[in-house]
Short mmCIF file of C-alpha atoms and ligand atoms in Angstrom, two decimals:
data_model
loop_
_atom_site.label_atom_id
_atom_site.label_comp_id
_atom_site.label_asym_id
_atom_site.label_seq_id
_atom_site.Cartn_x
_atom_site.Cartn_y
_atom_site.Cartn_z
CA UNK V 1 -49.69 -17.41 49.96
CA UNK V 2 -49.67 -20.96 48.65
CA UNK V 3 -48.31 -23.22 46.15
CA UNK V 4 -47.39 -27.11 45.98
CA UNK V 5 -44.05 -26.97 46.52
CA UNK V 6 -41.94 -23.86 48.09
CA UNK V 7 -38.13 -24.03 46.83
CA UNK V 8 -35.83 -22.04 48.95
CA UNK V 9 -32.96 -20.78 46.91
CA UNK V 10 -31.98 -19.37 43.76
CA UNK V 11 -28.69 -21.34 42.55
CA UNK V 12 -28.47 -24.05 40.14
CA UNK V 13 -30.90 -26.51 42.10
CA UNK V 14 -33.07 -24.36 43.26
CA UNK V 15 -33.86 -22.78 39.78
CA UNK V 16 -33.52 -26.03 37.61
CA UNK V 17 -35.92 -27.79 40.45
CA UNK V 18 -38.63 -25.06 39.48
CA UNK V 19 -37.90 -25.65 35.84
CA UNK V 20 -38.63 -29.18 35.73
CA UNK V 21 -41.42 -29.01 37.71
CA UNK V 22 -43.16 -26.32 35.20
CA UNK V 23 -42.46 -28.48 32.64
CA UNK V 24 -45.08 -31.04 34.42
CA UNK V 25 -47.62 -28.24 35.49
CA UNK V 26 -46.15 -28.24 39.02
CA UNK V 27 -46.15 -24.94 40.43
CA UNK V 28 -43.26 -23.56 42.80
CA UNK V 29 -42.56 -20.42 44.59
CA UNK V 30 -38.49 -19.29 44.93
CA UNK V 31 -37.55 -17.84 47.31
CA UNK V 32 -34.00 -16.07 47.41
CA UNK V 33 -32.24 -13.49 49.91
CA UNK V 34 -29.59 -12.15 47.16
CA UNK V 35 -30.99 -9.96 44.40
CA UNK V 36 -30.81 -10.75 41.08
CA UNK V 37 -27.61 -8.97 39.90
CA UNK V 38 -26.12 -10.44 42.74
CA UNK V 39 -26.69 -14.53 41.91
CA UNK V 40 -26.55 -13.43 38.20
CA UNK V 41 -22.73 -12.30 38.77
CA UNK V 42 -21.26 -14.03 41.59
CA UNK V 43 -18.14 -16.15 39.57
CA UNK V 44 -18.05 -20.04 40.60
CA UNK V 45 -17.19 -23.10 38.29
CA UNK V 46 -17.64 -24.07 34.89
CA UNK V 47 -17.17 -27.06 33.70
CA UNK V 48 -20.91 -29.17 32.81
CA UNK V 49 -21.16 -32.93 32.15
CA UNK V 50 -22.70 -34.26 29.27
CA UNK V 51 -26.10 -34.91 31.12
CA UNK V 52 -26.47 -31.53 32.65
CA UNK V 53 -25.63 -30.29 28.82
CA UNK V 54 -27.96 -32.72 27.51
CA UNK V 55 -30.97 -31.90 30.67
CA UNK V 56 -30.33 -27.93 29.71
CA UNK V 57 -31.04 -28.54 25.94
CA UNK V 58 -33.86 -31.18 26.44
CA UNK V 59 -35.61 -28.83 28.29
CA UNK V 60 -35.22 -25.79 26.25
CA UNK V 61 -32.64 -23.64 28.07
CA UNK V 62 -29.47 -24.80 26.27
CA UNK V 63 -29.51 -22.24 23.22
CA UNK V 64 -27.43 -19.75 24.37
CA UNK V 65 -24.62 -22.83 26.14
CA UNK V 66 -24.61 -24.76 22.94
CA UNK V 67 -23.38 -21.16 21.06
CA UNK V 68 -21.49 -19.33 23.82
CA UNK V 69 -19.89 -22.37 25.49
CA UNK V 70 -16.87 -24.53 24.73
CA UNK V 71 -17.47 -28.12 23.70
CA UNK V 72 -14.40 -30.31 25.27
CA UNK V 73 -13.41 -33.72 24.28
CA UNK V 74 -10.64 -33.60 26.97
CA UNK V 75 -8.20 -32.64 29.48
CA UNK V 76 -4.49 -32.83 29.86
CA UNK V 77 -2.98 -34.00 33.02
CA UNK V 78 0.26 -33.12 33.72
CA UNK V 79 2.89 -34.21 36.21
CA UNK V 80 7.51 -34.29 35.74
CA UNK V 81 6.55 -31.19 33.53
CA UNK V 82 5.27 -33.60 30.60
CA UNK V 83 1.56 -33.06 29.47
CA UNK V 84 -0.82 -36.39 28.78
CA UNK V 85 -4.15 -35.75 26.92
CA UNK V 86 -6.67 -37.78 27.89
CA UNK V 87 -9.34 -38.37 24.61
CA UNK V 88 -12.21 -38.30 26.89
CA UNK V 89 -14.86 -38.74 23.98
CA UNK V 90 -12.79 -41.25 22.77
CA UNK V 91 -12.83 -43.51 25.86
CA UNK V 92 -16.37 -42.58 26.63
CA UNK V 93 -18.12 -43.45 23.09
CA UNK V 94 -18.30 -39.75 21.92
CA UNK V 95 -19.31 -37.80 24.97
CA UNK V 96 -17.95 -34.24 26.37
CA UNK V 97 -17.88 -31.70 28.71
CA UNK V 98 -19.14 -28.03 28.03
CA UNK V 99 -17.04 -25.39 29.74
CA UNK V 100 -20.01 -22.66 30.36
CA UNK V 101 -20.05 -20.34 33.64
CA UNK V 102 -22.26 -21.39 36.56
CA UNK V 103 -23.41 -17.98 36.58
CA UNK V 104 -24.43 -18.06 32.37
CA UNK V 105 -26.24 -21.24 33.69
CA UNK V 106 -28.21 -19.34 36.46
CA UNK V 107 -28.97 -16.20 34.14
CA UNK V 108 -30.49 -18.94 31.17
CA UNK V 109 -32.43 -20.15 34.32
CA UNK V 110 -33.88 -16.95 35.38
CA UNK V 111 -35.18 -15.40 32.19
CA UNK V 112 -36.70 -19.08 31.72
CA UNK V 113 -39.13 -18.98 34.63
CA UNK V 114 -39.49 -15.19 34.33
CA UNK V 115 -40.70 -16.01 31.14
CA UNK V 116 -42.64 -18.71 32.18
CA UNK V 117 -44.70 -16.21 34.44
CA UNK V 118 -43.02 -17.99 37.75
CA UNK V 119 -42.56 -15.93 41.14
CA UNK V 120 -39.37 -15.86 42.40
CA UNK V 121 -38.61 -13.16 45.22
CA UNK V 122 -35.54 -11.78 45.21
CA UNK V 123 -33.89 -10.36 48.35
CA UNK V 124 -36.03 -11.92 50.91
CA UNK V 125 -34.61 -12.41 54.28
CA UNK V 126 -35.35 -13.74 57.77
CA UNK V 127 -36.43 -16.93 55.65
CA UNK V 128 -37.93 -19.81 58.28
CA UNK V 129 -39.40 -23.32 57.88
CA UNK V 130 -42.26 -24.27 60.06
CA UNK V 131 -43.96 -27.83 60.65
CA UNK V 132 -41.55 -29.48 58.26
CA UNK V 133 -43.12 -32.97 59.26
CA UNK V 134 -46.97 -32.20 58.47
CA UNK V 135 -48.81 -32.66 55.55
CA UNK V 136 -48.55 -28.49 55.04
CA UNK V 137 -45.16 -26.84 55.81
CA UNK V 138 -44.81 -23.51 55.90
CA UNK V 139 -42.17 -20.84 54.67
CA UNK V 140 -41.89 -17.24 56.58
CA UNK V 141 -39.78 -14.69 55.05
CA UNK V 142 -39.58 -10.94 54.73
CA UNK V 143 -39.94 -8.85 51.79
CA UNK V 144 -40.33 -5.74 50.89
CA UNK V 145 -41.03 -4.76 54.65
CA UNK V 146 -43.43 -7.04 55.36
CA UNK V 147 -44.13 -10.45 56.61
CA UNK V 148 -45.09 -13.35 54.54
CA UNK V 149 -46.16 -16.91 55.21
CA UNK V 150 -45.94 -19.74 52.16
CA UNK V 151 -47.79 -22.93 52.94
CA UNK V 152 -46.50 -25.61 50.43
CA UNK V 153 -47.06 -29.27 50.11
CA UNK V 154 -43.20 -29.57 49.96
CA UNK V 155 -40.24 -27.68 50.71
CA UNK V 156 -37.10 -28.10 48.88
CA UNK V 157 -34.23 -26.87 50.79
CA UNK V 158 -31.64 -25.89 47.70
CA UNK V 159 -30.14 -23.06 49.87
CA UNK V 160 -26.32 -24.01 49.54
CA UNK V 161 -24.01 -24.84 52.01
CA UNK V 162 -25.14 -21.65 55.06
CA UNK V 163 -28.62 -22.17 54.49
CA UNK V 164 -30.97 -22.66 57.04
CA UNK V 165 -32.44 -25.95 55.65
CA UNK V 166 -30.21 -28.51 56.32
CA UNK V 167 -30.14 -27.76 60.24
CA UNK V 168 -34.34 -28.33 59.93
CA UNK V 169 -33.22 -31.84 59.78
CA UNK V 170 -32.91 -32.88 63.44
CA UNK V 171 -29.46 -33.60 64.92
CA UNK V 172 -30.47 -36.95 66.10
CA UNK V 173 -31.16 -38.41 62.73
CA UNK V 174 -28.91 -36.44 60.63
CA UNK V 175 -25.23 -37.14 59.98
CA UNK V 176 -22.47 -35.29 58.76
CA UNK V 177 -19.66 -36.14 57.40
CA UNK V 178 -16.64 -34.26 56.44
CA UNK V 179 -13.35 -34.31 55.14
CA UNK V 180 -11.29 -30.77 55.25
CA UNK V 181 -8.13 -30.61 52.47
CA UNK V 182 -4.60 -29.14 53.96
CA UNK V 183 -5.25 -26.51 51.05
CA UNK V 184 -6.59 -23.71 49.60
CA UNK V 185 -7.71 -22.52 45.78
CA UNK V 186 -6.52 -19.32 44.72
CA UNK V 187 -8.49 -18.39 41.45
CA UNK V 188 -8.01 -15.40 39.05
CA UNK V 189 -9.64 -13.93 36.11
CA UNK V 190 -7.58 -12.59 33.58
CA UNK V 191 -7.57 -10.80 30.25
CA UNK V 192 -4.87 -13.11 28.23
CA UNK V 193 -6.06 -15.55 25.61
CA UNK V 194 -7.04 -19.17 25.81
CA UNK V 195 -4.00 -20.79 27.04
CA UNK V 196 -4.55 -24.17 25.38
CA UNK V 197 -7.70 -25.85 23.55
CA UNK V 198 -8.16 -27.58 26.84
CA UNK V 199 -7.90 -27.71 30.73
CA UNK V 200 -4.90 -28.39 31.99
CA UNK V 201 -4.80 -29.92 35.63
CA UNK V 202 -0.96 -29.57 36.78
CA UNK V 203 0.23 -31.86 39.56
CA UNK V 204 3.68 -30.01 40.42
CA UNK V 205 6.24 -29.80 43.36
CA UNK V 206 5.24 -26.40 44.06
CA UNK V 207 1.59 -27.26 43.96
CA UNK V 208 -0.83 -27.92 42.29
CA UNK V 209 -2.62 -25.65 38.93
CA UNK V 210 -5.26 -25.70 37.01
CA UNK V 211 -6.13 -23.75 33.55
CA UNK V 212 -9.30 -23.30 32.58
CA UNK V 213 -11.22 -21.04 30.18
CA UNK V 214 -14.13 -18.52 30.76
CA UNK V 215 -14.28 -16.68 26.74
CA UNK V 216 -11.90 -16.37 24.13
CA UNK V 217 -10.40 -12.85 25.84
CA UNK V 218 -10.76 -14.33 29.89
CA UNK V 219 -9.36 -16.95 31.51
CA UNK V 220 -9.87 -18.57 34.78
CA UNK V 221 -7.02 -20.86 36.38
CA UNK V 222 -5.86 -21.67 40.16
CA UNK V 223 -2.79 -22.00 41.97
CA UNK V 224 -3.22 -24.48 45.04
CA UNK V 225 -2.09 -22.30 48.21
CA UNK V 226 -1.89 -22.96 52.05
CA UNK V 227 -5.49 -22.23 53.74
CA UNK V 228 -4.07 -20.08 56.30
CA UNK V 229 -2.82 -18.17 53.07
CA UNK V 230 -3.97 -14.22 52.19
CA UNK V 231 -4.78 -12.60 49.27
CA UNK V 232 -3.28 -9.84 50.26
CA UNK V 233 0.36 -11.73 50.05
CA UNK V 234 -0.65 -12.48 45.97
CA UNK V 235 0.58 -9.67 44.13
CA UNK V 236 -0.27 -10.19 40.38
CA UNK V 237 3.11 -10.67 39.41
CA UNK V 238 3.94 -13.85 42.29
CA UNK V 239 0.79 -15.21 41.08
CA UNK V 240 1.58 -15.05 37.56
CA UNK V 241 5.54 -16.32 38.24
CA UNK V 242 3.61 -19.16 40.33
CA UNK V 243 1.25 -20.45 37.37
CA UNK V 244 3.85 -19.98 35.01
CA UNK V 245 6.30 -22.31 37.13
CA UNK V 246 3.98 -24.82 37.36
CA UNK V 247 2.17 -25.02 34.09
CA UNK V 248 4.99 -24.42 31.53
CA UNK V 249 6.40 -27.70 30.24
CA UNK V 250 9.96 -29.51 29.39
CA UNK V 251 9.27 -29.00 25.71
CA UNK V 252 9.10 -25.14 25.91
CA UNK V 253 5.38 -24.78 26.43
CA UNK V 254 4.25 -21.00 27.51
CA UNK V 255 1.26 -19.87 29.64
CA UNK V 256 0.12 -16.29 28.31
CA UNK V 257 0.02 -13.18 31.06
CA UNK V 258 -1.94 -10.34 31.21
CA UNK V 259 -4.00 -8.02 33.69
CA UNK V 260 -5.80 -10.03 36.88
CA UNK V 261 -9.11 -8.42 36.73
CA UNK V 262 -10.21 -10.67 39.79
CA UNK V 263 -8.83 -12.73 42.83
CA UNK V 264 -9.46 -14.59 45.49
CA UNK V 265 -8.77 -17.62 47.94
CA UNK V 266 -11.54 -20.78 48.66
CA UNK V 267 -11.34 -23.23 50.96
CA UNK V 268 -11.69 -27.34 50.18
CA UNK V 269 -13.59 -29.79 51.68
CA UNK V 270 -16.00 -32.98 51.14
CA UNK V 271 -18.74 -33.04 52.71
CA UNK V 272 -22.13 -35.16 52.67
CA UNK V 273 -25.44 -34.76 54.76
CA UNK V 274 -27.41 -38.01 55.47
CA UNK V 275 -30.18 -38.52 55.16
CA UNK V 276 -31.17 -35.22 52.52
CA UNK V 277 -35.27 -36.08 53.77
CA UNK V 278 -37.15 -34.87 56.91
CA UNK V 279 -40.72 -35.16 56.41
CA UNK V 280 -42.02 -33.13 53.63
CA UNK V 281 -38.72 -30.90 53.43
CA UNK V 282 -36.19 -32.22 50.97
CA UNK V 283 -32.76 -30.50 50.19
CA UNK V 284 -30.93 -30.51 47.40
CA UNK V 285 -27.10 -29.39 45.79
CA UNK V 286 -24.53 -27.08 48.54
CA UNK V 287 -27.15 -27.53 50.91
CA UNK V 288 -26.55 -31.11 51.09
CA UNK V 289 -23.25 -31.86 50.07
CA UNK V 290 -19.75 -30.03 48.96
CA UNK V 291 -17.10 -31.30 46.87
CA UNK V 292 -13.65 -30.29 46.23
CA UNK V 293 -13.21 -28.29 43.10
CA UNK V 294 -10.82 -30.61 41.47
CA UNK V 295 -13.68 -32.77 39.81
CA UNK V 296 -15.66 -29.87 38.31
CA UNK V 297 -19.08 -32.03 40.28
CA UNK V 298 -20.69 -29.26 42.39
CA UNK V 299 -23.05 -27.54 39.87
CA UNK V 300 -23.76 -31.70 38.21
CA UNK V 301 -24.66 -33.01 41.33
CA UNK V 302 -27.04 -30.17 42.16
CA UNK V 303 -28.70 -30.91 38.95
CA UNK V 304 -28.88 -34.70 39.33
CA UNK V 305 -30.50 -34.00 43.36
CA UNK V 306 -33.05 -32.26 41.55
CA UNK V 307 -34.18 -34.58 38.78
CA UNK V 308 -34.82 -37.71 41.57
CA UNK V 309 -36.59 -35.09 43.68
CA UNK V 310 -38.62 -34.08 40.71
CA UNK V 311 -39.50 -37.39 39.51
CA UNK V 312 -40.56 -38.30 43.36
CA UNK V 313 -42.72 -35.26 43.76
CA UNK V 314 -43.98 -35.90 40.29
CA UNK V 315 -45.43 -39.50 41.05
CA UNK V 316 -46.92 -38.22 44.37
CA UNK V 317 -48.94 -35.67 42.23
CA UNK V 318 -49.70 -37.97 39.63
CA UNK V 319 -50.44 -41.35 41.91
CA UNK V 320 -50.60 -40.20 45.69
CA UNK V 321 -47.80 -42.32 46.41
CA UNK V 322 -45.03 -40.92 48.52
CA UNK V 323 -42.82 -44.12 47.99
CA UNK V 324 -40.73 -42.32 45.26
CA UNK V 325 -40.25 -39.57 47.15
CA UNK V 326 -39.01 -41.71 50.69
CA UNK V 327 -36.54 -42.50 48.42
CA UNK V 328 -35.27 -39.57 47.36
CA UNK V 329 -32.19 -39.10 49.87
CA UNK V 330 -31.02 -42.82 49.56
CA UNK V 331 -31.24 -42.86 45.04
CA UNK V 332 -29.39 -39.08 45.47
CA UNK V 333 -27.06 -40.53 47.86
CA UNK V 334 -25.35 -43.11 45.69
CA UNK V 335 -24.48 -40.73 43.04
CA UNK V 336 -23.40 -38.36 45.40
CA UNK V 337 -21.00 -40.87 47.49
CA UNK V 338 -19.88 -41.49 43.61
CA UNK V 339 -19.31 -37.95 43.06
CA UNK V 340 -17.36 -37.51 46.37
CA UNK V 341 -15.35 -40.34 45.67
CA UNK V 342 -14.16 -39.18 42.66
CA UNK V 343 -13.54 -35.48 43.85
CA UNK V 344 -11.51 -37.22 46.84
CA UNK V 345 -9.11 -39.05 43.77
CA UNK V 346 -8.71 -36.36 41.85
CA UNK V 347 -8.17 -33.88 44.96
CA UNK V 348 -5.13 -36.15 46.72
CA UNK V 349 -3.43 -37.62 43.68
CA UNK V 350 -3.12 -33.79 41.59
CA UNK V 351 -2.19 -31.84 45.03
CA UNK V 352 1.05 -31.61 46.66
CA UNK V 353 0.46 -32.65 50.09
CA UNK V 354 3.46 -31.14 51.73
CA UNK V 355 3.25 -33.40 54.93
CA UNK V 356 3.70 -36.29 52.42
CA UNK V 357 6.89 -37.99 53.42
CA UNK V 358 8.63 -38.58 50.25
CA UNK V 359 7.55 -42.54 49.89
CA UNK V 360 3.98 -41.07 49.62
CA UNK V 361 5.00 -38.69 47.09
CA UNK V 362 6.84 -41.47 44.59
CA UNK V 363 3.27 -43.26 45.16
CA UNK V 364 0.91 -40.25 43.80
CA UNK V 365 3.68 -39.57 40.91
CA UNK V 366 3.22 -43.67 40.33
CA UNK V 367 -0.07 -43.34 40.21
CA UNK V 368 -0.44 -40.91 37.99
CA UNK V 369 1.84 -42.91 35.60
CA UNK V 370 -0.57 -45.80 36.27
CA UNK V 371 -3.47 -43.91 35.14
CA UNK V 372 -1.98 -42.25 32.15
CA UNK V 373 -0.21 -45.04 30.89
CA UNK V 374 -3.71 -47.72 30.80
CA UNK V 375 -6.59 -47.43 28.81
CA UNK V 376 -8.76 -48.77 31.75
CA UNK V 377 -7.46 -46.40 33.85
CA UNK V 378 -7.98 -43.75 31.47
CA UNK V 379 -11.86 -45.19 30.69
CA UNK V 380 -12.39 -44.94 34.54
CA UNK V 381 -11.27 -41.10 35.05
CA UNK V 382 -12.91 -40.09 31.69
CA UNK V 383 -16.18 -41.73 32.87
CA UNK V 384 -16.42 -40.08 36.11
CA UNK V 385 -15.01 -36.56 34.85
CA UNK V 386 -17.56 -36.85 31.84
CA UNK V 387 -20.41 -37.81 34.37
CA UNK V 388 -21.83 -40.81 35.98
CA UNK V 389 -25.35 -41.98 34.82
CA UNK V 390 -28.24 -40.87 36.84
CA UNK V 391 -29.04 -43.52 39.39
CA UNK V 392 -32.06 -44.97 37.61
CA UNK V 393 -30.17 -45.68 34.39
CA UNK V 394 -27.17 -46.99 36.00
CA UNK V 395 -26.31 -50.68 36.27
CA UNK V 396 -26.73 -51.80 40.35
CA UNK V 397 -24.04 -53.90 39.55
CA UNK V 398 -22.17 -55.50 36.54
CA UNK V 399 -21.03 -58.55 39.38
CA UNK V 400 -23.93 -61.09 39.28
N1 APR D 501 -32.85 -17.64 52.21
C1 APR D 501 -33.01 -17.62 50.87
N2 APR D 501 -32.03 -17.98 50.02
C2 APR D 501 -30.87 -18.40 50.54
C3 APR D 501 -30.66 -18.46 51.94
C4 APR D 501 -31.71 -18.05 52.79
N3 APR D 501 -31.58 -18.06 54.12
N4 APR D 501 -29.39 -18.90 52.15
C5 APR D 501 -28.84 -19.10 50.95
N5 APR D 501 -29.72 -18.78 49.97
C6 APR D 501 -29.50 -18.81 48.52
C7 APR D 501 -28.13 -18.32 48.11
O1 APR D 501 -28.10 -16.90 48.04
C8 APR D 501 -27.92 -18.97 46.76
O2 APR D 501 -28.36 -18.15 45.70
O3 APR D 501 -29.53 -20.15 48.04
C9 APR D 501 -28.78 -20.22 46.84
C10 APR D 501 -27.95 -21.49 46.85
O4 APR D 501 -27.28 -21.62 45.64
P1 APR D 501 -25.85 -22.31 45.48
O5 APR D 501 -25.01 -21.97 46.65
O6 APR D 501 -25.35 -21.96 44.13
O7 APR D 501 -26.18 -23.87 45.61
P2 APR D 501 -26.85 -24.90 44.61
O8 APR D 501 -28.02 -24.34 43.90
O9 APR D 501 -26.99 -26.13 45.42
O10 APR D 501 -25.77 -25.13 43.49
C11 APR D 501 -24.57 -25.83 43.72
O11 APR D 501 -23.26 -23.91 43.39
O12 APR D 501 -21.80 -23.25 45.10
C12 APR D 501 -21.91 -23.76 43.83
O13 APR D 501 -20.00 -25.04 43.48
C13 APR D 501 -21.34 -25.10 43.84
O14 APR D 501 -21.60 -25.55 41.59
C14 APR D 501 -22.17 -25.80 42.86
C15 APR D 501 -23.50 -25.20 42.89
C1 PHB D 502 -13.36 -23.54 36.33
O1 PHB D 502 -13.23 -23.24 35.13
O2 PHB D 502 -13.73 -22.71 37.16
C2 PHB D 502 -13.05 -24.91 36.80
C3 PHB D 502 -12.71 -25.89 35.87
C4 PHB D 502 -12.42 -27.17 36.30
C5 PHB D 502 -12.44 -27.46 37.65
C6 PHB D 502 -12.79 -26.50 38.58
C7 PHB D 502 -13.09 -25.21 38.16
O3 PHB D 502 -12.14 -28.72 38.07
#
């Protein structure tokens, strides 16, 4: 088998990657060891920034979003029990946020290449990559029983976090760097109502919350818990106390209850592979870099990875020139270090951090009286939560 460039992976980069690439006559092969049903339904995140709204409906796979999803100007951070909306399209000259299900995202995705007439293989395994740092790299995989070898002119490694890609990168040049949070998500799905028109992101004594929003009869929120926590110890009715204790408000606000129809603990960290480039394998999204929930960036950076690596793969087909594409990990890179950043604020200044002493605690509570109480506070957050620029349309710096 052949084709120019062999994508590894069937999540938001992955997919996307193979999209944009179509859409300039480059042809891909995907490659994924879950089956269909499986990446179609596995919950994540939700929340989409403007650009990845505006990339899905520029190139033709927004329809469904743009009906089904919910259009946000805002969020409400609260903290003392007292809510403070922050006018994010306000602060941000009109621009919002689209809460729509990774997994919506990934389904849109699918029936767009299927339709397209691309190959993706669905529950390969026993996936390898071969002379990563010649001019033809090679995938080998198993499907249906048998063996199969994909020579490619590239390989883009958008195999999440556990994917062999990243580790093709050899330990000498690559560097990882982590940070690992002293908790836990818990997240539910629920048959109750929308809560409120918005997210609410709850920094509280007990710990932190978040409400969120999945359709108009399921919700999705967290309850920040101790990593060493278990499900198991979560009966519906602590969880529901828990929310309720730290979302409800001085003013008599109520959070609505109803059945948990699904449950389950994740773990937090930040972390960041450097550099995201060995020879002609490139990786992209979870199998590059993780961020903490708490900014809503994982599924916005994967889509960002992939439109530098498309326009660098795009020149070399158009011009020969491999320049572009050298540069690849170090244009993804700033965004990402952004992105992290960002995560990192919005990780340690809404969660209780219960080795805080308690001069460390007045400091986060002053902080988040700092940022709700100035405009160019406010302008910062809402910028970053709405979505940084893409590196080629962002100002180096505004200092010369
Ligand atoms: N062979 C083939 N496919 C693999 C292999 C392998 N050895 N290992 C992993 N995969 C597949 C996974 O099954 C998954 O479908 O690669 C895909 C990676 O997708 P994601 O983990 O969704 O990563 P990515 O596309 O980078 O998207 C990032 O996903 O995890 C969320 O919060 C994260 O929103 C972020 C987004
Ligand atoms: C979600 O709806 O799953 C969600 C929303 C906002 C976040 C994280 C997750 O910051």
């Amino acid at each position: 088998m052949k084709t120019q460039v062999g994508i590894i992976g069937a999540g938001p980069a992955g997919l996307m990657l193979s999209h944009l690439l179509h859409l300039e006559g480059i042809e891909s092969v995907i490659l994924e060891n879950r089956s269909r049903e499986e990446i179609e339904g596995t919950i994540r995140a939700g929340v989409l920034e403007q650009g990845t709204v505006d990339l899905l409906n520029a190139t033709g796979v927004g329809e469904r979003m743009m009906r089904e999803g919910h259009l946000h100007h805002g969020i409400e951070l609260q903290y003392n029990g007292i809510r403070h909306r922050v006018n994010m399209h306000e602060l941000t000259d009109g621009k919002s946020i689209m809460v729509y299900p990774q997994h919506e995202v990934i389904k849109d995705l699918v029936a767009a290449r299927l339709e397209a007439g691309a190959e993706i293989y669905f529950s390969v395994s026993d996936v390898t990559l071969h002379d990563v740092d010649s001019d033809s790299p090679k995938i080998r995989f198993k499907h249906d029983g048998g063996e199969e070898e994909l020579s490619c002119d590239f390989i883009a490694g958008c195999d999440g976090f556990h994917g062999p890609s990243r580790k093709m990168i050899p330990d000498a040049i690559r560097e990882e760097k982590q940070q690992i949070y002293p908790f836990s998500w818990l997240g539910i799905l629920a048959e109750t109502p929308i809560a409120n028109p918005e997210l609410i992101y709850s920094n509280h004594d007990r710990g932190f919350a978040l409400i969120s929003t999945r359709t108009p009869e399921i919700q999705r929120h967290y309850i920040q818990v101790d990593p060493s926590d278990d499900i198991a110890n979560w009966s519906d009715d602590r969880i529901w106390t828990e929310l309720k204790a730290r979302v409800e408000t001085k003013d008599g606000w109520k959070l609505p209850d109803g059945p948990i129809i699904q449950k389950n603990i994740v773990s937090m960290r930040s972390f960041v592979c450097e550099p995201m480039q060995y020879g002609r394998l490139f990786i992209a999204g979870d199998a590059a870099h993780i961020v903490p929930p708490t900014g809503a960036k994982g599924l916005n950076l994967a889509m960002s990875d992939v439109q530098v690596l498309k326009r660098g793969i795009e020149t070399f087909y158009q011009t020969g020139s491999t320049d572009m594409l050298n540069r690849y990990s170090e244009i993804a890179l700033r965004r990402i270090w952004k992105a992290q950043r960002f995560s990192s604020w919005m990780t340690t200044t809404l969660h209780r951090n219960f080795s805080h002493s308690s001069f460390e605690r007045s400091i986060q509570l002053s902080e988040l009286e700092y940022v709700t109480s100035s405009r160019a506070a406010l302008t910062s957050l809402s910028e970053n939560y709405i979505g940084l620029p893409l590196e080629w349309e962002s100002p180096k710096s505004l200092l010369v």
